[in-house]
Coordinates of C-alpha atoms in Angstrom, one line a residue:
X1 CA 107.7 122.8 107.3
X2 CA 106.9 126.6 106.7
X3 CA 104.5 127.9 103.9
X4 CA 107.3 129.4 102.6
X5 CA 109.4 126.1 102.2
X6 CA 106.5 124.4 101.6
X7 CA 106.9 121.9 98.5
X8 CA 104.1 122.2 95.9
X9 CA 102.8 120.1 93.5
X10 CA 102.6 120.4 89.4
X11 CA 99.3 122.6 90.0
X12 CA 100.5 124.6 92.6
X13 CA 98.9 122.7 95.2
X14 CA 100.6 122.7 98.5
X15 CA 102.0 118.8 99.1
X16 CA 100.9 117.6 102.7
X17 CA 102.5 114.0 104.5
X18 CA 100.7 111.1 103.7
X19 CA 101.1 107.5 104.5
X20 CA 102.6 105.0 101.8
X21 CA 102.5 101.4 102.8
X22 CA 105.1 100.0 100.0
X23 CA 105.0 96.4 99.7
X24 CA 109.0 95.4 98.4
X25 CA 110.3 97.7 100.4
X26 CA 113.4 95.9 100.5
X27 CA 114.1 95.1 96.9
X28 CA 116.3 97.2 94.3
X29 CA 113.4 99.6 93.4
X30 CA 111.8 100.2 97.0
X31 CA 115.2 100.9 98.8
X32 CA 115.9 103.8 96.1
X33 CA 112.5 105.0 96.6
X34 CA 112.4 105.2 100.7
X35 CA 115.9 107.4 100.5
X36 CA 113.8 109.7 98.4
X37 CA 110.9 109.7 100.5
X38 CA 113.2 110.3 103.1
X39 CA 115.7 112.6 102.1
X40 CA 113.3 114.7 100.3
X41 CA 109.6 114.8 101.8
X42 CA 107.5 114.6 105.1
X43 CA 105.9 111.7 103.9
X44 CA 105.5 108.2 106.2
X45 CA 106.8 104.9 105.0
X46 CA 105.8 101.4 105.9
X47 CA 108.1 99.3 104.5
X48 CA 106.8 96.1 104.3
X49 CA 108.9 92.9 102.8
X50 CA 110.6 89.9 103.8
X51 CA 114.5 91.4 103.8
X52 CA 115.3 94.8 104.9
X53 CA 119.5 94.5 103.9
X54 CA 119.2 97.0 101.1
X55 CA 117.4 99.4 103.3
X56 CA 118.9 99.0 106.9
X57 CA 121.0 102.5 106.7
X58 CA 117.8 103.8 106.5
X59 CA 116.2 102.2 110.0
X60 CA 119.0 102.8 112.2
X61 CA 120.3 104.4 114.4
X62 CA 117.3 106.6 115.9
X63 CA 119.1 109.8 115.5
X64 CA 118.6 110.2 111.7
X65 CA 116.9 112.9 110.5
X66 CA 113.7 110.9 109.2
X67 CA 113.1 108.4 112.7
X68 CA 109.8 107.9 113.0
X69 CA 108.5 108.5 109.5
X70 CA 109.7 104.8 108.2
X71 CA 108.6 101.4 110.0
X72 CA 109.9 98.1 108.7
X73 CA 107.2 95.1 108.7
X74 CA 108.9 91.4 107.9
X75 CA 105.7 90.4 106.0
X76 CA 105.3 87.8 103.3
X77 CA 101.9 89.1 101.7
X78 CA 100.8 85.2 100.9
X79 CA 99.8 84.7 104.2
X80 CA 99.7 87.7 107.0
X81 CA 96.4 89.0 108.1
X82 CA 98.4 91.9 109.2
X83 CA 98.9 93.3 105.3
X84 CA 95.2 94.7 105.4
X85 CA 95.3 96.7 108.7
X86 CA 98.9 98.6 107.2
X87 CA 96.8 99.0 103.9
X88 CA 93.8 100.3 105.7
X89 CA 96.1 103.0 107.8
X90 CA 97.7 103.8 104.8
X91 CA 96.5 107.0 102.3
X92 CA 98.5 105.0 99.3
X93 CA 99.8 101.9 98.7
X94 CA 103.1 100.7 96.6
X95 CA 103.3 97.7 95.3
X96 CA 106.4 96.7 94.3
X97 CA 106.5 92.7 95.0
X98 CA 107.1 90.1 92.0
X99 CA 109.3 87.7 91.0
X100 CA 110.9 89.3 87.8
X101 CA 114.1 87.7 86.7
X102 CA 113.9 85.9 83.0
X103 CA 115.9 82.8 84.2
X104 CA 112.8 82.3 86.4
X105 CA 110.4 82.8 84.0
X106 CA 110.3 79.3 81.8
X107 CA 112.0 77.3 85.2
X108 CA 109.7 78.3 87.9
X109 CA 106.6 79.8 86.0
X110 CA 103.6 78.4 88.7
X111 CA 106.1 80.6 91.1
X112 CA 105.9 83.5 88.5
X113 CA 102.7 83.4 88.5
X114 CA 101.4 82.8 91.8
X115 CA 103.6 85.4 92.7
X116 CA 103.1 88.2 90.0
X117 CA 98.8 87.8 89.7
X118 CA 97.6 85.3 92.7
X119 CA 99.7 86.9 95.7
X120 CA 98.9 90.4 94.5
X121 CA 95.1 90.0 94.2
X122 CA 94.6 90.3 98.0
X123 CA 96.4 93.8 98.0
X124 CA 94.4 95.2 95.3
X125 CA 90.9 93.5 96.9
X126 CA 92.6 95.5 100.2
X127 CA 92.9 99.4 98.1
X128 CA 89.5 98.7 96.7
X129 CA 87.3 97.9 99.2
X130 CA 89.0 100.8 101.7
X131 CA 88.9 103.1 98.9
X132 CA 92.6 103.8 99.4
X133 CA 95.1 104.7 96.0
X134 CA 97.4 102.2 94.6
X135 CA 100.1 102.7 92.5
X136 CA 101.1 98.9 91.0
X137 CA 104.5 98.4 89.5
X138 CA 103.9 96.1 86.4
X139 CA 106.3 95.7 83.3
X140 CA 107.5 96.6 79.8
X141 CA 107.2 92.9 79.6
X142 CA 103.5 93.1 78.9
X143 CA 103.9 94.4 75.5
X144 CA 105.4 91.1 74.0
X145 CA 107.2 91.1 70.8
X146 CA 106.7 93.6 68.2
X147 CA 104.3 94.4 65.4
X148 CA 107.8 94.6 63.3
X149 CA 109.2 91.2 64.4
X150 CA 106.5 89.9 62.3
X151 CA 107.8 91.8 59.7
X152 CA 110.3 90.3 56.8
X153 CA 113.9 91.2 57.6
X154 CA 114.5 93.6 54.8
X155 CA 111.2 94.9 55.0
X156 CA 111.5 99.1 54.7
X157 CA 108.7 99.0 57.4
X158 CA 111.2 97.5 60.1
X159 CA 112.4 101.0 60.7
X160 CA 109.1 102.8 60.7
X161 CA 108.5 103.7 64.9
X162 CA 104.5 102.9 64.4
X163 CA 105.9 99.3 64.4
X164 CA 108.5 98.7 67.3
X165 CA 107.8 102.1 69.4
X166 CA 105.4 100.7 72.4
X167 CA 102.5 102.8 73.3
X168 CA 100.4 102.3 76.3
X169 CA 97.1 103.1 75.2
X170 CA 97.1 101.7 71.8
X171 CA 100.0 99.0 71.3
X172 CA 98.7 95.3 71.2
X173 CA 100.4 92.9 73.9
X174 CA 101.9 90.2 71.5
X175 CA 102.9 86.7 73.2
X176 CA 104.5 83.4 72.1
X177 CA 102.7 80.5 72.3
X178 CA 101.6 78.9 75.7
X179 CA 104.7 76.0 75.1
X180 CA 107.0 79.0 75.4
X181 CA 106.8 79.1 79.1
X182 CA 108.6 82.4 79.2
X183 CA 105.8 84.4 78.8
X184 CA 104.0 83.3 81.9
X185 CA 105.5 86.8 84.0
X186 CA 104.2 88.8 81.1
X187 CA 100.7 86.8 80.9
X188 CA 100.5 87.5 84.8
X189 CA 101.5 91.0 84.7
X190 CA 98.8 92.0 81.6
X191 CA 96.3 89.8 83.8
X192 CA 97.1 92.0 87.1
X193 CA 96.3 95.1 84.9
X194 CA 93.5 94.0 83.7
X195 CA 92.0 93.5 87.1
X196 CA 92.7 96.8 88.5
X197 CA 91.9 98.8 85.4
X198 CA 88.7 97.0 85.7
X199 CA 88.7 97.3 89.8
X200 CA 88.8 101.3 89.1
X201 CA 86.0 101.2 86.5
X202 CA 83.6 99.2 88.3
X203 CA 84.2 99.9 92.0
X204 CA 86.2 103.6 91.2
X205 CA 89.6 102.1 92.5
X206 CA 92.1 104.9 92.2
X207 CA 94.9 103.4 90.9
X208 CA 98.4 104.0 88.6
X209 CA 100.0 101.6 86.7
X210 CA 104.1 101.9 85.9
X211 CA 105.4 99.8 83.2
X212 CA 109.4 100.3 83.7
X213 CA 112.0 99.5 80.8
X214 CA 114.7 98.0 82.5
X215 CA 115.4 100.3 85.5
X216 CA 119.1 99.9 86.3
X217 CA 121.7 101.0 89.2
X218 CA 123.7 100.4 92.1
X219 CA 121.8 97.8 94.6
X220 CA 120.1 95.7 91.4
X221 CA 119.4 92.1 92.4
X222 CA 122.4 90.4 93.6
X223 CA 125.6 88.7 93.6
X224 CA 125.3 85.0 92.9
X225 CA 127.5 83.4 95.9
X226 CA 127.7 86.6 97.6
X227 CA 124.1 88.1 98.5
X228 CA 122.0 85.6 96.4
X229 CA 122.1 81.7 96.0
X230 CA 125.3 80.7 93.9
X231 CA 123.2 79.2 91.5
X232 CA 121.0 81.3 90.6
X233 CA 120.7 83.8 87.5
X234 CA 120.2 87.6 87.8
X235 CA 119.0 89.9 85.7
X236 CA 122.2 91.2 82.6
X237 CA 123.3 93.9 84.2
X238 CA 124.0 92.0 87.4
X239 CA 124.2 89.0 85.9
X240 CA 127.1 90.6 83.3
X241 CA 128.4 92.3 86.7
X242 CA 129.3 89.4 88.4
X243 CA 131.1 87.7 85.7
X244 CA 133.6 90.7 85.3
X245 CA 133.9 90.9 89.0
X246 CA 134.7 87.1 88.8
X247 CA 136.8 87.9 85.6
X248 CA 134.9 85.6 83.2
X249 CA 133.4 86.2 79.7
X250 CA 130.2 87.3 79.4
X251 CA 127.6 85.0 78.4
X252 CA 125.0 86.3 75.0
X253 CA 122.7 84.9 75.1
X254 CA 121.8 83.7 71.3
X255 CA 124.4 86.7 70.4
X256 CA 123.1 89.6 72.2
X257 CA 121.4 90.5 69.3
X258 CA 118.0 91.3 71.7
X259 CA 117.8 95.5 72.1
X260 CA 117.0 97.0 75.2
X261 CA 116.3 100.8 76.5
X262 CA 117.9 101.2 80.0
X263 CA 116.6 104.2 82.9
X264 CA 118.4 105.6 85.4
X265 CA 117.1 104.4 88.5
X266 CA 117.5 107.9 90.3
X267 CA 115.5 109.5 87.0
X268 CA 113.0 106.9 87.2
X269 CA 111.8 107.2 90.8
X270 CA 111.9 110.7 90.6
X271 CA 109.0 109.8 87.9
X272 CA 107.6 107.7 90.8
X273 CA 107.4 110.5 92.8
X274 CA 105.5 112.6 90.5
X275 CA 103.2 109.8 90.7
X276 CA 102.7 110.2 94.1
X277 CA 102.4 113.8 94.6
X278 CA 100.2 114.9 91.9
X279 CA 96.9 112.0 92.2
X280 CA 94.9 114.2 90.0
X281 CA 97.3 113.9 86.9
X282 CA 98.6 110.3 87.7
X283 CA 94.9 108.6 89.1
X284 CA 93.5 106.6 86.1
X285 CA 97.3 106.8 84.2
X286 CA 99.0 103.5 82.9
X287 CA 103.0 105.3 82.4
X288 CA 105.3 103.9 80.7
X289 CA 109.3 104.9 82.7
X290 CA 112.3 104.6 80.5
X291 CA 114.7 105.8 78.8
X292 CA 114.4 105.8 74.2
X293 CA 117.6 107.4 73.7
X294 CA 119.7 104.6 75.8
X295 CA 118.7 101.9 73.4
X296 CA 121.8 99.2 72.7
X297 CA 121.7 95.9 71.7
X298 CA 122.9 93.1 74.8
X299 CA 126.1 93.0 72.8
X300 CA 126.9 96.4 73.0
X301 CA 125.9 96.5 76.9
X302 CA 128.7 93.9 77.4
X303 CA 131.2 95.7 75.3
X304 CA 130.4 99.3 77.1
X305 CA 130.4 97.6 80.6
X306 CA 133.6 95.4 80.0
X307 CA 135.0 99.0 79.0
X308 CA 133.7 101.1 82.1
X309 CA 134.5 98.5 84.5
X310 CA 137.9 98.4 83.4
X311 CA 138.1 101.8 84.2
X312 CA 136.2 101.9 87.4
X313 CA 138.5 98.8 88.8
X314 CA 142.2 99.6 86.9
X315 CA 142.7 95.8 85.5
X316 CA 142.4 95.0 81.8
X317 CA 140.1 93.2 80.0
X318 CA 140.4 89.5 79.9
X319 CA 141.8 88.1 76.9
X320 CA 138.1 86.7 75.3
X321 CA 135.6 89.1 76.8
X322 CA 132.4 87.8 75.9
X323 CA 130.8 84.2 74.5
X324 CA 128.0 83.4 72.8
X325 CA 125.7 80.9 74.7
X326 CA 121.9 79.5 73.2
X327 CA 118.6 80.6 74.7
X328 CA 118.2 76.9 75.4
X329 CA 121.3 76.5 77.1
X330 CA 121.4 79.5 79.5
X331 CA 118.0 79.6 80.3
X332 CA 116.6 76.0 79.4
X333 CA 113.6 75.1 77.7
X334 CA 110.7 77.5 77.0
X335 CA 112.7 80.4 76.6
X336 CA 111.4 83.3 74.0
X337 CA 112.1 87.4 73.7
X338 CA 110.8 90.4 72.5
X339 CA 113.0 91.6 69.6
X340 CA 112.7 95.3 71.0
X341 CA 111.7 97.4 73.5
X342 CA 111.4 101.2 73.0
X343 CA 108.7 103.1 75.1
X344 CA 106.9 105.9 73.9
X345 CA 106.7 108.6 76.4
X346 CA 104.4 111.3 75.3
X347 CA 101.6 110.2 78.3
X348 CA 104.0 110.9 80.7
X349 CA 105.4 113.6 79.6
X350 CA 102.3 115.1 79.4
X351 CA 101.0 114.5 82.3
X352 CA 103.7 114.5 84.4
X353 CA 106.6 116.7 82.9
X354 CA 109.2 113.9 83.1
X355 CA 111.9 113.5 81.0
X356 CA 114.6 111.2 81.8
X357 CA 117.8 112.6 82.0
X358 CA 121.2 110.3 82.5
X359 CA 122.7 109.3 79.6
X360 CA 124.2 105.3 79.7
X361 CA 127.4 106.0 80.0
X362 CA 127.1 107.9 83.1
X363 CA 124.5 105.1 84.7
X364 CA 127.3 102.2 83.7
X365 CA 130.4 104.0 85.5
X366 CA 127.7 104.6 88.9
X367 CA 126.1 101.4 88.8
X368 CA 129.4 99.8 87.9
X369 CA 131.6 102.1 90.8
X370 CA 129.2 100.7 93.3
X371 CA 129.1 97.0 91.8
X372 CA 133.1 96.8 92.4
X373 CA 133.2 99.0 96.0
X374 CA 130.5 96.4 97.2
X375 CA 131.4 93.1 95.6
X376 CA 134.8 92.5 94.5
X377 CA 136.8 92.1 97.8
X378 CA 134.2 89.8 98.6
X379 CA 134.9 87.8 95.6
X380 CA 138.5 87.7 95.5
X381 CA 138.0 86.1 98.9
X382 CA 135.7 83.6 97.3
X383 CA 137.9 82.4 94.6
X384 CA 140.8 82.7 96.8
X385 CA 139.8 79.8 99.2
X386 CA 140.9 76.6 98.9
X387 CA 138.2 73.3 97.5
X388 CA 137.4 71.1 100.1
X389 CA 138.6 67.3 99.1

C-alpha cells in the first residue's frame, strides 16, 4: 500500500499490519469482524475456534484477494498448548469466546462459568506475561438491574436517565441473589474484568474492554434443528427468527415487558476496529457499543419483526402472532432480568468518534432478509418430512 493510499489513524498516524490472533473466530461476532479485516485492511488474522462454518467463504479458494493474511486454527482454548505460541506471535489478541445465551445461564451455570472466567484466565495470563494487547469482549450484562428497578412504580425518578442510563465508569453492577442462578454469566463476566483491569495496573497489561448491548444481524447464533441442536434455545432475535420461519407464535417471555437497545452489527465492529487501530485512545478504555436510540420493549421486537418478515418472505401473519410464556416455564428455574438496558456513550464517543448509525428498522429487514434466504427452504423441508412410527 502507497503513502498516498495509506490508511491513517484518528491522530494521523499512518496504520501499519499487525497480527490479531482472535479467539471465536468462528462465532457471530468474529466472522463479521475477519470480512472487515479482510476487505478493508492489511492486517493478519489467526482465527482460532472450534467451527469455521460461518467464516469458510473467507478461507477458500486461494485465489481471494486476502490468502495468506487469515489462518484458521481448530482449537478449544481449555486444553491446547498451542493457544500460547499463536498469542506470543501475535501483536493483539481478540477474545471473543463465551458461552452467552440466557437459556444457558440458570441450566448450565458451572458451564457458564468455567467457560466465561476459568477458560479465559489462561489467555489473559498469555497477553500479560508477553506483554502483548488484548482487547476482551465482555457484556452489558455486567451492569445487572437498575438503580430505577428499585424504584416504586410511579416514582417521578423512574424516568430520570441518572437512574437506568448505564455508565461504565461510575454505574454500580447490581445482581439478584446467588439462588437466581441467572446471574452466574454476569458474575463471571464482572470477575474477568476485574482481573484484567487489575492485570493492567499491576503488571501494565494493555488491554480494552467492550461491553456490547445486544449486537444483532445476519449470521447470529443458529437455527434450532437446522445449524444448532433442535433443542436448544437461542438468543430472541434468533430464537423469535426461527419461530416465524417455522410459522409459530412467538414466545414472551413473562410479556415482553423487559426493554432492550439493539446495534447494528456492521456499526458495532466498525467501533471494534477503532479499537484496534488507534491503541493510544482505546489502551486502558472499558467501551460500552450500542445503540440508545433503538430501545423497544421484547414485545415490540416481536411485533416489528412479525411485520418485516412478512414483508421480507410475502406470507401473512399467522392468525395469533405472539404468546405469553413465564420466566419459569421458558427458561426453568433461577431465571432473573435486568428491567433495562440503555448504555451511555459519551467515552466512546470521545475517544473514539463513534456513533452508531443504523436505525432498527433497517437492521430487522437485513438481518431478517438473510434469516429467510438461509433458513426457510431448509425448514419447509423439515416440517415437510414424514414421523417415523
Amino acid at each position: 500500500m502507497s503513502a498516498s493510499t495509506a490508511r491513517v489513524d484518528l491522530d494521523g498516524n499512518i496504520i501499519k499490519p499487525i497480527t490479531i490472533c482472535m479467539i471465536g473466530a468462528g462465532g457471530f461476532i468474529g466472522s463479521h469482524m475477519c470480512e472487515k479485516l479482510m476487505s478493508e485492511t492489511e492486517h493478519k488474522v489467526f482465527a482460532v475456534d472450534v467451527h469455521d462454518d460461518k467464516i469458510k467463504h473467507l478461507l477458500e479458494p486461494d485465489s481471494l484477494p486476502w490468502a495468506g493474511r487469515i489462518q484458521f486454527y481448530r482449537i478449544n482454548i481449555k486444553n491446547d498448548s498451542r493457544l500460547e505460541g499463536l498469542i506470543k506471535s501475535s501483536d493483539l489478541t481478540l477474545n471473543l469466546a463465551a458461552i452467552c445465551t440466557p437459556a444457558d445461564y440458570n441450566t448450565r451455570p458451572l458451564d457458564t462459568i468455567y467457560s466465561n472466567f476459568i477458560d479465559g484466565l489462561p489467555v489473559v495470563r498469555y497477553c500479560s506475561d508477553n506483554k502483548k494487547r488484548l482487547i476482551h469482549f465482555s457484556t452489558c450484562e455486567i451492569y445487572g438491574k437498575t438503580i430505577g428497578s428499585y424504584l416504586p412504580n410511579d416514582s417521578p425518578l423512574r424516568q430520570d436517565p441518572a437512574y437506568y442510563v448505564l455508565k461504565e465508569d461510575t454505574s454500580p453492577c447490581i445482581f439478584g441473589s446467588v439462588e437466581k442462578q441467572r446471574w452466574s454469566y454476569a458474575c463471571a463476566k464482572q470477575l474477568m474484568e476485574r482481573l484484567i483491569y487489575a492485570e493492567g495496573a499491576e503488571n501494565g497489561l494493555k488491554f480494552t474492554i467492550v461491553r456490547p448491548f445486544n449486537w444483532i444481524g445476519p449470521r447470529m447464533d443458529f437455527i434450532p434443528g437446522i445449524d444448532g441442536p433442535s433443542e436448544a434455545v437461542p438468543r430472541v432475535l434468533a430464537c423469535f427468527s426461527n419461530n416465524l420461519l417455522r410459522r409459530e407464535p412467538l414466545k414472551l417471555v413473562d410479556g415482553g415487558q423487559s426493554q432492550r437497545t439493539f446495534v447494528y452489527i456492521k456499526d458495532a465492529i466498525e467501533a471494534v476496529l477503532l479499537m484496534i487501530e488507534n491503541p493510544a485512545r482505546a489502551n486502558g478504555q472499558i467501551f460500552n457499543v450500542g445503540n440508545p436510540n433503538n430501545e423497544v420493549t421484547v414485545r415490540q421486537l416481536a411485533e416489528m419483526m412479525t411485520q418485516v418478515y412478512s414483508k421480507v418472505s410475502g406470507e401473512d401473519s399467522i392468525k395469533t402472532p405472539t404468546i405469553d410464556v413465564s420466566s419459569k416455564e421458558f427458561y426453568g428455574e433461577g431465571y432473573d432480568d435486568s428491567d433495562k438496558r440503555i448504555p451511555d456513550m459519551t467515552i466512546i464517543n470521545k475517544q473514539l468518534g463513534w456513533n452508531p448509525k443504523t436505525a432498527i428498522w433497517d437492521m430487522l429487514e437485513s438481518t431478517l432478509t438473510y434469516q429467510y434466504k438461509t433458513y426457510a427452504e431448509a425448514i419447509k423441508q423439515t416440517i415437510a418430512k414424514p414421523v417415523a412410527s
